[in-house]
PDB file of C-alpha atoms in Angstrom:
ATOM      1  CA  MET A 514     -35.939  30.669  51.024  1.00  0.00           C
ATOM      2  CA  LYS A 515     -32.472  30.239  49.611  1.00  0.00           C
ATOM      3  CA  GLY A 516     -32.008  28.556  46.287  1.00  0.00           C
ATOM      4  CA  VAL A 517     -30.332  28.512  42.896  1.00  0.00           C
ATOM      5  CA  ILE A 518     -31.667  29.444  39.456  1.00  0.00           C
ATOM      6  CA  GLU A 519     -29.871  27.334  36.861  1.00  0.00           C
ATOM      7  CA  ILE A 520     -29.736  28.150  33.145  1.00  0.00           C
ATOM      8  CA  LEU A 521     -29.810  24.963  31.066  1.00  0.00           C
ATOM      9  CA  ASP A 522     -28.683  24.191  27.546  1.00  0.00           C
ATOM     10  CA  ARG A 523     -30.582  22.072  25.009  1.00  0.00           C
ATOM     11  CA  GLU A 524     -29.217  18.865  26.519  1.00  0.00           C
ATOM     12  CA  GLY A 525     -30.283  19.790  30.041  1.00  0.00           C
ATOM     13  CA  GLN A 526     -26.772  20.612  31.230  1.00  0.00           C
ATOM     14  CA  VAL A 527     -26.218  23.635  33.468  1.00  0.00           C
ATOM     15  CA  ARG A 528     -24.595  26.570  31.669  1.00  0.00           C
ATOM     16  CA  ALA A 529     -24.777  29.099  34.500  1.00  0.00           C
ATOM     17  CA  ALA A 530     -26.290  29.449  37.957  1.00  0.00           C
ATOM     18  CA  PHE A 531     -27.655  32.417  39.914  1.00  0.00           C
ATOM     19  CA  LYS A 532     -27.763  32.124  43.688  1.00  0.00           C
ATOM     20  CA  LEU A 533     -30.806  33.518  45.466  1.00  0.00           C
ATOM     21  CA  GLY A 534     -30.122  34.718  49.005  1.00  0.00           C
ATOM     22  CA  GLY A 535     -32.359  35.193  52.028  1.00  0.00           C
ATOM     23  CA  ALA A 536     -35.253  37.525  52.636  1.00  0.00           C
ATOM     24  CA  GLU A 537     -33.207  40.568  51.708  1.00  0.00           C
ATOM     25  CA  GLN A 538     -32.887  39.165  48.180  1.00  0.00           C
ATOM     26  CA  GLY A 539     -36.323  37.555  47.969  1.00  0.00           C
ATOM     27  CA  ARG A 540     -37.169  38.964  44.523  1.00  0.00           C
ATOM     28  CA  VAL A 541     -35.273  38.170  41.353  1.00  0.00           C
ATOM     29  CA  ARG A 542     -36.454  39.756  38.128  1.00  0.00           C
ATOM     30  CA  ILE A 543     -35.612  37.869  34.930  1.00  0.00           C
ATOM     31  CA  GLY A 544     -35.433  39.458  31.479  1.00  0.00           C
ATOM     32  CA  ARG A 545     -33.268  41.373  29.034  1.00  0.00           C
ATOM     33  CA  SER A 546     -33.315  44.696  30.819  1.00  0.00           C
ATOM     34  CA  PRO A 547     -30.163  45.767  32.676  1.00  0.00           C
ATOM     35  CA  ASP A 548     -32.404  46.547  35.645  1.00  0.00           C
ATOM     36  CA  CYS A 549     -33.106  42.820  36.126  1.00  0.00           C
ATOM     37  CA  GLU A 550     -31.149  40.824  38.655  1.00  0.00           C
ATOM     38  CA  LEU A 551     -30.847  37.950  36.147  1.00  0.00           C
ATOM     39  CA  VAL A 552     -30.181  39.254  32.632  1.00  0.00           C
ATOM     40  CA  LEU A 553     -30.623  36.742  29.793  1.00  0.00           C
ATOM     41  CA  ASP A 554     -29.499  37.181  26.202  1.00  0.00           C
ATOM     42  CA  ASP A 555     -32.724  35.899  24.642  1.00  0.00           C
ATOM     43  CA  VAL A 556     -34.597  37.980  22.058  1.00  0.00           C
ATOM     44  CA  HIS A 557     -37.793  36.061  22.897  1.00  0.00           C
ATOM     45  CA  LEU A 558     -37.919  37.659  26.346  1.00  0.00           C
ATOM     46  CA  ALA A 559     -39.433  40.964  27.359  1.00  0.00           C
ATOM     47  CA  GLY A 560     -37.386  43.577  29.181  1.00  0.00           C
ATOM     48  CA  GLU A 561     -38.785  42.339  32.494  1.00  0.00           C
ATOM     49  CA  HIS A 562     -40.286  38.973  31.666  1.00  0.00           C
ATOM     50  CA  ALA A 563     -40.800  37.230  35.000  1.00  0.00           C
ATOM     51  CA  GLU A 564     -39.940  37.319  38.657  1.00  0.00           C
ATOM     52  CA  ILE A 565     -39.187  34.729  41.311  1.00  0.00           C
ATOM     53  CA  ARG A 566     -40.479  35.705  44.724  1.00  0.00           C
ATOM     54  CA  ALA A 567     -39.069  33.791  47.646  1.00  0.00           C
ATOM     55  CA  THR A 568     -40.166  33.853  51.251  1.00  0.00           C
ATOM     56  CA  GLU A 569     -38.744  32.003  54.218  1.00  0.00           C
ATOM     57  CA  SER A 570     -40.751  28.874  53.381  1.00  0.00           C
ATOM     58  CA  SER A 571     -41.736  28.982  49.706  1.00  0.00           C
ATOM     59  CA  ALA A 572     -40.977  30.387  46.259  1.00  0.00           C
ATOM     60  CA  GLU A 573     -43.216  31.240  43.341  1.00  0.00           C
ATOM     61  CA  LEU A 574     -42.825  32.233  39.704  1.00  0.00           C
ATOM     62  CA  VAL A 575     -44.725  35.317  38.524  1.00  0.00           C
ATOM     63  CA  LEU A 576     -44.963  36.283  34.848  1.00  0.00           C
ATOM     64  CA  PHE A 577     -45.063  39.901  33.701  1.00  0.00           C
ATOM     65  CA  PRO A 578     -46.783  41.072  30.486  1.00  0.00           C
ATOM     66  CA  SER A 579     -45.020  39.581  27.456  1.00  0.00           C
ATOM     67  CA  ILE A 580     -45.710  38.050  24.057  1.00  0.00           C
ATOM     68  CA  ASN A 581     -44.285  34.574  24.594  1.00  0.00           C
ATOM     69  CA  GLY A 582     -45.190  33.934  28.218  1.00  0.00           C
ATOM     70  CA  GLY A 583     -43.641  30.845  29.752  1.00  0.00           C
ATOM     71  CA  TRP A 584     -43.982  27.231  30.819  1.00  0.00           C
ATOM     72  CA  LEU A 585     -43.748  25.587  34.220  1.00  0.00           C
ATOM     73  CA  GLY A 586     -43.136  21.936  33.466  1.00  0.00           C
ATOM     74  CA  GLU A 587     -45.961  21.043  31.054  1.00  0.00           C
ATOM     75  CA  HIS A 588     -48.203  23.889  32.233  1.00  0.00           C
ATOM     76  CA  ARG A 589     -48.551  26.948  29.985  1.00  0.00           C
ATOM     77  CA  MET A 590     -48.344  30.222  31.886  1.00  0.00           C
ATOM     78  CA  SER A 591     -49.623  33.560  30.646  1.00  0.00           C
ATOM     79  CA  ALA A 592     -48.943  37.138  31.731  1.00  0.00           C
ATOM     80  CA  GLY A 593     -49.885  37.898  35.321  1.00  0.00           C
ATOM     81  CA  GLU A 594     -50.099  34.239  36.300  1.00  0.00           C
ATOM     82  CA  SER A 595     -48.139  32.866  39.233  1.00  0.00           C
ATOM     83  CA  ALA A 596     -47.300  29.331  40.364  1.00  0.00           C
ATOM     84  CA  ALA A 597     -45.466  27.762  43.281  1.00  0.00           C
ATOM     85  CA  LEU A 598     -42.062  26.294  42.480  1.00  0.00           C
ATOM     86  CA  GLY A 599     -41.630  23.887  45.372  1.00  0.00           C
ATOM     87  CA  GLY A 600     -38.254  22.361  46.115  1.00  0.00           C
ATOM     88  CA  GLN A 601     -37.275  21.888  42.466  1.00  0.00           C
ATOM     89  CA  ALA A 602     -38.953  22.864  39.194  1.00  0.00           C
ATOM     90  CA  LEU A 603     -38.183  23.186  35.501  1.00  0.00           C
ATOM     91  CA  PHE A 604     -39.550  26.214  33.684  1.00  0.00           C
ATOM     92  CA  GLN A 605     -39.096  27.970  30.361  1.00  0.00           C
ATOM     93  CA  LEU A 606     -39.098  31.687  29.638  1.00  0.00           C
ATOM     94  CA  GLY A 607     -38.983  32.601  25.962  1.00  0.00           C
ATOM     95  CA  ALA A 608     -36.538  30.126  24.438  1.00  0.00           C
ATOM     96  CA  THR A 609     -34.483  29.750  27.628  1.00  0.00           C
ATOM     97  CA  HIS A 610     -34.786  26.679  29.841  1.00  0.00           C
ATOM     98  CA  LEU A 611     -34.235  27.209  33.551  1.00  0.00           C
ATOM     99  CA  ARG A 612     -34.445  25.201  36.738  1.00  0.00           C
ATOM    100  CA  TRP A 613     -35.231  26.289  40.269  1.00  0.00           C
ATOM    101  CA  ARG A 614     -33.556  24.314  43.029  1.00  0.00           C
ATOM    102  CA  ALA A 615     -34.205  25.209  46.653  1.00  0.00           C
ATOM    103  CA  ALA A 616     -31.361  25.043  49.142  1.00  0.00           C
ATOM    104  CA  ASP A 617     -33.117  22.391  51.231  1.00  0.00           C
ATOM    105  CA  ALA A 618     -33.906  20.175  48.212  1.00  0.00           C
ATOM    106  CA  PRO A 619     -31.856  16.960  48.088  1.00  0.00           C
ATOM    107  CA  LEU A 620     -28.896  17.135  45.734  1.00  0.00           C
ATOM    108  CA  PRO A 621     -28.714  14.519  42.985  1.00  0.00           C
ATOM    109  CA  PRO A 622     -25.856  12.041  43.438  1.00  0.00           C
ATOM    110  CA  GLU A 623     -22.512  12.731  41.863  1.00  0.00           C
ATOM    111  CA  VAL A 624     -22.282  11.254  38.377  1.00  0.00           C
ATOM    112  CA  PRO A 625     -19.025   9.559  37.368  1.00  0.00           C
ATOM    113  CA  LEU A 626     -17.231  10.944  34.358  1.00  0.00           C
ATOM    114  CA  ALA A 627     -17.897   9.291  31.043  1.00  0.00           C
ATOM    115  CA  ASP A 628     -14.987   7.848  29.115  1.00  0.00           C
ATOM    116  CA  HIS A 629     -14.768  10.835  26.780  1.00  0.00           C
ATOM    117  CA  GLN A 630     -14.697  13.243  29.755  1.00  0.00           C
ATOM    118  CA  LYS A 631     -11.865  11.604  31.661  1.00  0.00           C
ATOM    119  CA  ARG A 632      -8.555  13.361  31.417  1.00  0.00           C
ATOM    120  CA  GLN A 633      -5.745  11.017  30.533  1.00  0.00           C
ATOM    121  CA  ALA A 634      -2.021  11.414  30.705  1.00  0.00           C
ATOM    122  CA  HIS A 635      -0.296  12.098  27.423  1.00  0.00           C
ATOM    123  CA  ARG A 636       0.430   8.839  25.696  1.00  0.00           C
ATOM    124  CA  SER A 637       3.332   8.244  23.401  1.00  0.00           C
ATOM    125  CA  LEU A 638       2.564   7.392  19.817  1.00  0.00           C
ATOM    126  CA  TRP A 639       4.642   4.211  19.756  1.00  0.00           C
ATOM    127  CA  TRP A 640       1.615   2.314  18.473  1.00  0.00           C
ATOM    128  CA  LEU A 641       1.435   4.382  15.280  1.00  0.00           C
ATOM    129  CA  PRO A 642       4.534   2.994  13.510  1.00  0.00           C
ATOM    130  CA  VAL A 643       3.726  -0.511  14.801  1.00  0.00           C
ATOM    131  CA  LEU A 644       0.196  -0.509  13.397  1.00  0.00           C
ATOM    132  CA  MET A 645       1.257   1.189  10.180  1.00  0.00           C
ATOM    133  CA  ALA A 646       4.114  -1.277   9.639  1.00  0.00           C
ATOM    134  CA  ALA A 647       1.896  -4.295  10.332  1.00  0.00           C
ATOM    135  CA  TRP A 648      -0.779  -3.084   7.953  1.00  0.00           C
ATOM    136  CA  ALA A 649       1.815  -2.178   5.306  1.00  0.00           C
ATOM    137  CA  CYS A 650       3.267  -5.688   5.507  1.00  0.00           C
ATOM    138  CA  LEU A 651      -0.169  -7.177   4.911  1.00  0.00           C
ATOM    139  CA  GLN A 652      -0.720  -4.909   1.910  1.00  0.00           C
ATOM    140  CA  VAL A 653       2.672  -5.798   0.435  1.00  0.00           C
ATOM    141  CA  PHE A 654       2.041  -9.501   1.009  1.00  0.00           C
ATOM    142  CA  ASP A 655      -1.367  -9.290  -0.646  1.00  0.00           C
ATOM    143  CA  PHE A 656       0.102  -7.538  -3.687  1.00  0.00           C
ATOM    144  CA  TRP A 657       2.978 -10.013  -3.849  1.00  0.00           C
ATOM    145  CA  LEU A 658       0.572 -12.958  -4.012  1.00  0.00           C
ATOM    146  CA  GLY A 659      -0.986 -11.616  -7.196  1.00  0.00           C
ATOM    147  CA  ALA A 660       2.146 -10.202  -8.817  1.00  0.00           C
ATOM    148  CA  VAL A 661       4.254 -11.868 -11.484  1.00  0.00           C
ATOM    149  CA  PRO A 662       7.782 -12.967 -10.480  1.00  0.00           C
ATOM    150  CA  ASP A 663       9.605 -10.172 -12.335  1.00  0.00           C
ATOM    151  CA  THR A 664       7.519  -7.312 -10.879  1.00  0.00           C
ATOM    152  CA  LYS A 665       9.647  -4.256 -10.082  1.00  0.00           C
ATOM    153  CA  LEU A 666       9.810  -2.900  -6.558  1.00  0.00           C
ATOM    154  CA  ILE A 667       8.435   0.464  -7.677  1.00  0.00           C
ATOM    155  CA  ALA A 668       5.191  -1.316  -8.568  1.00  0.00           C
ATOM    156  CA  TYR A 669       4.590  -1.916  -4.864  1.00  0.00           C
ATOM    157  CA  ALA A 670       4.509   1.809  -4.083  1.00  0.00           C
ATOM    158  CA  TRP A 671       1.021   2.680  -5.256  1.00  0.00           C
ATOM    159  CA  PRO A 672      -0.769  -0.391  -3.785  1.00  0.00           C
ATOM    160  CA  LEU A 673       0.991   0.408  -0.513  1.00  0.00           C
ATOM    161  CA  LEU A 674       0.398   4.166  -0.433  1.00  0.00           C
ATOM    162  CA  THR A 675      -3.249   4.099  -1.517  1.00  0.00           C
ATOM    163  CA  PRO A 676      -4.679   2.420   1.616  1.00  0.00           C
ATOM    164  CA  VAL A 677      -2.384   4.451   3.877  1.00  0.00           C
ATOM    165  CA  ILE A 678      -3.583   7.715   2.338  1.00  0.00           C
ATOM    166  CA  ALA A 679      -7.176   6.503   2.584  1.00  0.00           C
ATOM    167  CA  ALA A 680      -6.745   5.711   6.298  1.00  0.00           C
ATOM    168  CA  LEU A 681      -5.201   9.126   6.992  1.00  0.00           C
ATOM    169  CA  ALA A 682      -7.991  10.882   5.094  1.00  0.00           C
ATOM    170  CA  TRP A 683     -10.673   8.831   6.882  1.00  0.00           C
ATOM    171  CA  ALA A 684      -9.230   9.689  10.301  1.00  0.00           C
ATOM    172  CA  GLY A 685      -8.872  13.335   9.302  1.00  0.00           C
ATOM    173  CA  VAL A 686     -12.522  13.613   8.264  1.00  0.00           C
ATOM    174  CA  TRP A 687     -13.725  12.120  11.548  1.00  0.00           C
ATOM    175  CA  ALA A 688     -11.366  14.388  13.480  1.00  0.00           C
ATOM    176  CA  LEU A 689     -12.842  17.412  11.684  1.00  0.00           C
ATOM    177  CA  VAL A 690     -16.355  16.235  12.555  1.00  0.00           C
ATOM    178  CA  THR A 691     -15.267  15.922  16.192  1.00  0.00           C
ATOM    179  CA  GLN A 692     -13.780  19.421  16.012  1.00  0.00           C
ATOM    180  CA  LEU A 693     -17.117  20.721  14.755  1.00  0.00           C
ATOM    181  CA  PHE A 694     -19.174  19.222  17.583  1.00  0.00           C
ATOM    182  CA  GLN A 695     -16.726  19.037  20.509  1.00  0.00           C
ATOM    183  CA  HIS A 696     -14.105  21.698  19.674  1.00  0.00           C
ATOM    184  CA  ARG A 697     -11.230  19.221  19.840  1.00  0.00           C
ATOM    185  CA  PHE A 698      -9.219  17.449  17.153  1.00  0.00           C
ATOM    186  CA  PRO A 699      -8.503  13.832  18.231  1.00  0.00           C
ATOM    187  CA  PHE A 700      -6.818  12.773  15.000  1.00  0.00           C
ATOM    188  CA  ALA A 701      -4.611  10.183  16.728  1.00  0.00           C
ATOM    189  CA  LYS A 702      -7.593   8.433  18.350  1.00  0.00           C
ATOM    190  CA  HIS A 703      -9.476   8.165  15.074  1.00  0.00           C
ATOM    191  CA  LEU A 704      -6.350   7.001  13.235  1.00  0.00           C
ATOM    192  CA  ARG A 705      -5.704   4.330  15.864  1.00  0.00           C
ATOM    193  CA  ARG A 706      -9.231   2.993  15.501  1.00  0.00           C
ATOM    194  CA  VAL A 707      -9.212   2.816  11.728  1.00  0.00           C
ATOM    195  CA  LEU A 708      -5.797   1.102  11.711  1.00  0.00           C
ATOM    196  CA  ILE A 709      -6.920  -1.518  14.238  1.00  0.00           C
ATOM    197  CA  TRP A 710     -10.057  -2.103  12.173  1.00  0.00           C
ATOM    198  CA  ALA A 711      -8.086  -2.375   8.926  1.00  0.00           C
ATOM    199  CA  LEU A 712      -5.691  -4.892  10.486  1.00  0.00           C
ATOM    200  CA  ALA A 713      -8.613  -6.986  11.729  1.00  0.00           C
ATOM    201  CA  VAL A 714     -10.338  -6.942   8.325  1.00  0.00           C
ATOM    202  CA  SER A 715      -7.127  -7.781   6.452  1.00  0.00           C
ATOM    203  CA  SER A 716      -6.439 -10.638   8.855  1.00  0.00           C
ATOM    204  CA  LEU A 717      -9.945 -12.036   8.371  1.00  0.00           C
ATOM    205  CA  ASP A 718      -9.445 -11.992   4.599  1.00  0.00           C
ATOM    206  CA  TYR A 719      -6.708 -14.588   5.107  1.00  0.00           C
ATOM    207  CA  LEU A 720      -8.046 -16.353   8.189  1.00  0.00           C
ATOM    208  CA  LEU A 721     -11.515 -17.316   6.949  1.00  0.00           C
ATOM    209  CA  PRO A 722     -10.427 -18.952   3.649  1.00  0.00           C
ATOM    210  CA  GLY A 723      -7.480 -20.566   5.439  1.00  0.00           C
ATOM    211  CA  VAL A 724      -9.678 -22.182   8.078  1.00  0.00           C
ATOM    212  CA  ALA A 725     -12.191 -23.232   5.424  1.00  0.00           C
ATOM    213  CA  TYR A 726      -9.411 -24.905   3.420  1.00  0.00           C
ATOM    214  CA  SER A 727      -7.732 -26.552   6.407  1.00  0.00           C
ATOM    215  CA  PHE A 728     -10.873 -28.180   7.777  1.00  0.00           C
ATOM    216  CA  GLY A 729     -12.712 -28.729   4.506  1.00  0.00           C
ATOM    217  CA  TRP A 730     -15.489 -26.260   5.307  1.00  0.00           C
ATOM    218  CA  PRO A 731     -16.029 -24.362   2.036  1.00  0.00           C
ATOM    219  CA  ARG A 732     -19.076 -22.534   3.402  1.00  0.00           C
ATOM    220  CA  PHE A 733     -17.059 -21.180   6.327  1.00  0.00           C
ATOM    221  CA  ALA A 734     -15.499 -18.591   4.020  1.00  0.00           C
ATOM    222  CA  ALA A 735     -18.998 -17.275   3.280  1.00  0.00           C
ATOM    223  CA  LEU A 736     -18.975 -15.645   6.716  1.00  0.00           C
ATOM    224  CA  SER A 737     -17.078 -12.771   5.133  1.00  0.00           C
ATOM    225  CA  ASP A 738     -20.270 -11.651   3.362  1.00  0.00           C
ATOM    226  CA  VAL A 739     -21.879 -11.182   6.779  1.00  0.00           C
ATOM    227  CA  LEU A 740     -18.877 -10.101   8.825  1.00  0.00           C
ATOM    228  CA  MET A 741     -17.593  -7.399   6.481  1.00  0.00           C
ATOM    229  CA  PRO A 742     -20.793  -5.273   6.491  1.00  0.00           C
ATOM    230  CA  ALA A 743     -21.066  -5.796  10.242  1.00  0.00           C
ATOM    231  CA  LEU A 744     -17.452  -4.736  10.759  1.00  0.00           C
ATOM    232  CA  PHE A 745     -17.953  -1.642   8.602  1.00  0.00           C
ATOM    233  CA  ALA A 746     -21.018  -0.677  10.645  1.00  0.00           C
ATOM    234  CA  PHE A 747     -18.967  -1.224  13.804  1.00  0.00           C
ATOM    235  CA  LEU A 748     -16.228   1.069  12.464  1.00  0.00           C
ATOM    236  CA  ILE A 749     -18.725   3.878  11.869  1.00  0.00           C
ATOM    237  CA  TRP A 750     -20.195   3.369  15.355  1.00  0.00           C
ATOM    238  CA  TRP A 751     -16.703   3.311  16.885  1.00  0.00           C
ATOM    239  CA  HIS A 752     -15.842   6.680  15.341  1.00  0.00           C
ATOM    240  CA  ALA A 753     -19.274   8.176  16.035  1.00  0.00           C
ATOM    241  CA  SER A 754     -19.033   7.241  19.716  1.00  0.00           C
ATOM    242  CA  LEU A 755     -16.153   9.718  19.990  1.00  0.00           C
ATOM    243  CA  VAL A 756     -18.143  12.462  18.301  1.00  0.00           C
ATOM    244  CA  TRP A 757     -21.553  11.905  19.943  1.00  0.00           C
ATOM    245  CA  PRO A 758     -20.878   9.861  23.104  1.00  0.00           C
ATOM    246  CA  ARG A 759     -24.250  10.628  24.682  1.00  0.00           C
ATOM    247  CA  VAL A 760     -26.236   9.037  21.860  1.00  0.00           C
ATOM    248  CA  ARG A 761     -23.906   6.199  20.910  1.00  0.00           C
ATOM    249  CA  ARG A 762     -26.512   3.636  21.922  1.00  0.00           C
ATOM    250  CA  SER A 763     -29.054   5.194  19.568  1.00  0.00           C
ATOM    251  CA  ILE A 764     -26.446   5.311  16.812  1.00  0.00           C
ATOM    252  CA  GLY A 765     -25.707   1.637  17.391  1.00  0.00           C
ATOM    253  CA  VAL A 766     -29.380   0.732  17.158  1.00  0.00           C
ATOM    254  CA  GLY A 767     -29.772   2.739  13.946  1.00  0.00           C
ATOM    255  CA  LEU A 768     -26.715   1.148  12.343  1.00  0.00           C
ATOM    256  CA  GLY A 769     -27.944  -2.280  13.420  1.00  0.00           C
ATOM    257  CA  VAL A 770     -31.278  -1.691  11.706  1.00  0.00           C
ATOM    258  CA  LEU A 771     -29.551  -0.518   8.518  1.00  0.00           C
ATOM    259  CA  LEU A 772     -27.304  -3.578   8.631  1.00  0.00           C
ATOM    260  CA  MET A 773     -30.269  -5.932   8.900  1.00  0.00           C
ATOM    261  CA  VAL A 774     -31.986  -4.171   5.986  1.00  0.00           C
ATOM    262  CA  ALA A 775     -28.832  -4.442   3.860  1.00  0.00           C
ATOM    263  CA  LEU A 776     -28.445  -8.142   4.639  1.00  0.00           C
ATOM    264  CA  GLY A 777     -32.126  -8.675   3.874  1.00  0.00           C
ATOM    265  CA  LEU A 778     -31.721  -7.034   0.474  1.00  0.00           C
ATOM    266  CA  ARG A 779     -28.667  -9.195  -0.124  1.00  0.00           C
ATOM    267  CA  VAL A 780     -30.691 -12.316   0.620  1.00  0.00           C
ATOM    268  CA  GLY A 781     -33.469 -11.099  -1.675  1.00  0.00           C
ATOM    269  CA  GLN A 782     -31.048 -10.600  -4.565  1.00  0.00           C
ATOM    270  CA  ARG A 783     -29.669 -14.128  -4.221  1.00  0.00           C
ATOM    271  CA  SER A 784     -32.898 -15.918  -3.308  1.00  0.00           C
ATOM    272  CA  GLU A 785     -32.778 -18.005  -6.492  1.00  0.00           C
ATOM    273  CA  GLU A 786     -29.138 -19.010  -6.109  1.00  0.00           C
ATOM    274  CA  GLN A 787     -27.819 -22.057  -4.323  1.00  0.00           C
ATOM    275  CA  TYR A 788     -26.215 -20.091  -1.483  1.00  0.00           C
ATOM    276  CA  LEU A 789     -27.441 -16.827  -0.006  1.00  0.00           C
ATOM    277  CA  PHE A 790     -23.987 -15.672   1.068  1.00  0.00           C
ATOM    278  CA  GLY A 791     -20.475 -16.212  -0.146  1.00  0.00           C
ATOM    279  CA  ALA A 792     -18.952 -17.561  -3.322  1.00  0.00           C
ATOM    280  CA  ARG A 793     -20.150 -20.792  -4.902  1.00  0.00           C
ATOM    281  CA  TYR A 794     -16.820 -22.491  -4.267  1.00  0.00           C
ATOM    282  CA  LEU A 795     -13.642 -22.009  -2.246  1.00  0.00           C
ATOM    283  CA  SER A 796     -11.239 -19.946  -4.323  1.00  0.00           C
ATOM    284  CA  ALA A 797      -8.341 -19.829  -1.839  1.00  0.00           C
ATOM    285  CA  LEU A 798      -5.547 -22.373  -2.167  1.00  0.00           C
ATOM    286  CA  PRO A 799      -3.199 -22.209   0.841  1.00  0.00           C
ATOM    287  CA  PRO A 800      -0.148 -24.511   1.069  1.00  0.00           C
ATOM    288  CA  PRO A 801      -1.154 -28.199   1.170  1.00  0.00           C
ATOM    289  CA  THR A 802       0.621 -28.635   4.518  1.00  0.00           C
ATOM    290  CA  LEU A 803      -2.190 -26.632   6.134  1.00  0.00           C
ATOM    291  CA  ARG A 804      -4.767 -29.197   5.034  1.00  0.00           C
ATOM    292  CA  LEU A 805      -5.964 -31.021   8.165  1.00  0.00           C
ATOM    293  CA  VAL A 806      -8.567 -33.318   6.590  1.00  0.00           C
ATOM    294  CA  ARG A 807      -8.140 -36.154   4.160  1.00  0.00           C
ATOM    295  CA  PRO A 808      -8.961 -35.428   0.516  1.00  0.00           C
ATOM    296  CA  LYS A 809     -12.129 -36.974  -0.830  1.00  0.00           C
ATOM    297  CA  PRO A 810     -12.089 -39.412  -3.764  1.00  0.00           C
ATOM    298  CA  PRO A 811     -13.240 -38.239  -7.221  1.00  0.00           C
ATOM    299  CA  GLU A 812     -16.437 -40.261  -6.902  1.00  0.00           C
ATOM    300  CA  VAL A 813     -17.704 -37.820  -4.269  1.00  0.00           C
ATOM    301  CA  LEU A 814     -17.351 -34.946  -6.736  1.00  0.00           C
ATOM    302  CA  LEU A 815     -19.269 -36.900  -9.375  1.00  0.00           C
ATOM    303  CA  ASP A 816     -22.070 -37.610  -6.916  1.00  0.00           C
ATOM    304  CA  ASP A 817     -22.286 -33.939  -6.027  1.00  0.00           C
ATOM    305  CA  LEU A 818     -22.460 -33.013  -9.703  1.00  0.00           C
ATOM    306  CA  ARG A 819     -25.352 -35.411 -10.236  1.00  0.00           C
ATOM    307  CA  GLU A 820     -27.280 -33.654  -7.479  1.00  0.00           C
ATOM    308  CA  LEU A 821     -26.896 -30.381  -9.373  1.00  0.00           C
ATOM    309  CA  ARG A 822     -28.634 -31.690 -12.463  1.00  0.00           C
ATOM    310  CA  GLN A 823     -32.185 -31.177 -11.233  1.00  0.00           C
ATOM    311  CA  PRO A 824     -31.799 -27.529 -10.107  1.00  0.00           C
ATOM    312  CA  LEU A 825     -29.834 -26.710 -13.271  1.00  0.00           C
ATOM    313  CA  ASP A 826     -32.556 -28.214 -15.452  1.00  0.00           C
ATOM    314  CA  LYS A 827     -35.129 -26.179 -13.559  1.00  0.00           C
ATOM    315  CA  MET A 828     -33.196 -22.975 -14.163  1.00  0.00           C
ATOM    316  CA  ALA A 829     -32.751 -23.842 -17.839  1.00  0.00           C
ATOM    317  CA  ARG A 830     -36.496 -24.375 -18.288  1.00  0.00           C
ATOM    318  CA  LYS A 831     -37.168 -21.070 -16.557  1.00  0.00           C
ATOM    319  CA  ASP A 832     -34.762 -19.257 -18.882  1.00  0.00           C
ATOM    320  CA  SER A 833     -36.282 -20.897 -21.960  1.00  0.00           C
ATOM    321  CA  ASN A 834     -39.783 -19.818 -20.916  1.00  0.00           C
ATOM    322  CA  ALA A 835     -38.710 -16.208 -20.338  1.00  0.00           C
ATOM    323  CA  PRO A 836     -40.077 -13.669 -22.889  1.00  0.00           C
ATOM    324  CA  ALA A 837     -37.797 -12.559 -25.680  1.00  0.00           C
ATOM    325  CA  GLY A 838     -35.580  -9.597 -24.880  1.00  0.00           C
ATOM    326  CA  SER A 839     -35.692 -10.176 -21.121  1.00  0.00           C
ATOM    327  CA  GLU A 840     -32.363 -12.020 -20.940  1.00  0.00           C
ATOM    328  CA  GLU A 841     -29.504  -9.968 -19.603  1.00  0.00           C
ATOM    329  CA  GLU A 842     -26.403  -9.662 -21.687  1.00  0.00           C
ATOM    330  CA  GLU A 843     -23.513 -11.737 -20.447  1.00  0.00           C
TER     331      GLU A 843
END
C-alpha cells in the first residue's frame, strides 16, 4: 500500500512528509538511529522506536521496546503492540505527532489562503503622511482651543510630538511582537491601524459633544464612556489579529468579556450617582450657529432644580448619619 507519513507541528500543520512506496518499500522504521528510514530529532524516541508495515491492501503500526511508547488516536500503545492504520490515522511517538495517509484515501479539499497568508503587491506609503497630517491637525486644533491668545508657536511642539511618538512606539512594540511569533516585521501595517484608530477617537471627541449640543441631547455625550473602552479593546484585537490570526476569534471573545467586566465595575462605582455613564452636564460649547433646537426658558431649569431637591436631601441625610472619620477628604 502506498501512502505518506506526515510530521505535524503543535498546530497540526505538516512540517515534513515521507512517501512510502510499494511492496519493495513496505517497511519504514521510525526513530533516532541513522539506520531508520525515517529519522526524527526527538530525544523522547528510542533508536528504533516503531515501524510501519504496509502490504498491498493494509498498513499497521508496530512499536518496538521503548520507554515512552506511543499513541494511536486516543489509544495508548506499549512496546510490541501493533494496530491497523486504515486509510488515515493520527499517532504520536515520543513527543512527535505524525499522520498516516494512504494513497487511496480521499484528499481534503483545498483551503483558501487566510488574509495574513495572501501575498500582496508592494503598496506605496502615500497614506502615511496623509494620516499623520490629519491627526497632527486635530492635535494642534485641540491644543489651540485651550491655549491663551498669546501662546508662542514653540509651545505647540510638545503637545504635537508626544502623541506622534506614542503612536510610533505603540506600532513598534506590536511589530516586535509579530517578529517574535511570525518572523516578520509589519511596522507599517501596525502604524496604519493605530493612526486610523487615533483619528476615529479624536473625531468622536468632537462629534459626540457637538451632536449633543446641536440637538439638545446632553446624555448623548455620555456614549464616550462606553465607546472609548470598546474602541480601545477593538484596537488591541485589531493588532492581535495580525500577530495571532488563527485565534483572533478567541482573543475577541476574551476582550469582550474583559470589557463587560470593566463596564460592570464602572456601573458599580457610580451606582449611587444620578447617571451611570458620562458627565453630569454637557461641558462642550460649540458655536451657537450649530444649535438646531430652540433654547428652553429659565422656568424649565428651575423645575429641574426642584426635582433634584429630594435626592440631594437623601444624600445629605446619608452623609450626616455616616460614622465619624469615614468621610473622604475633598
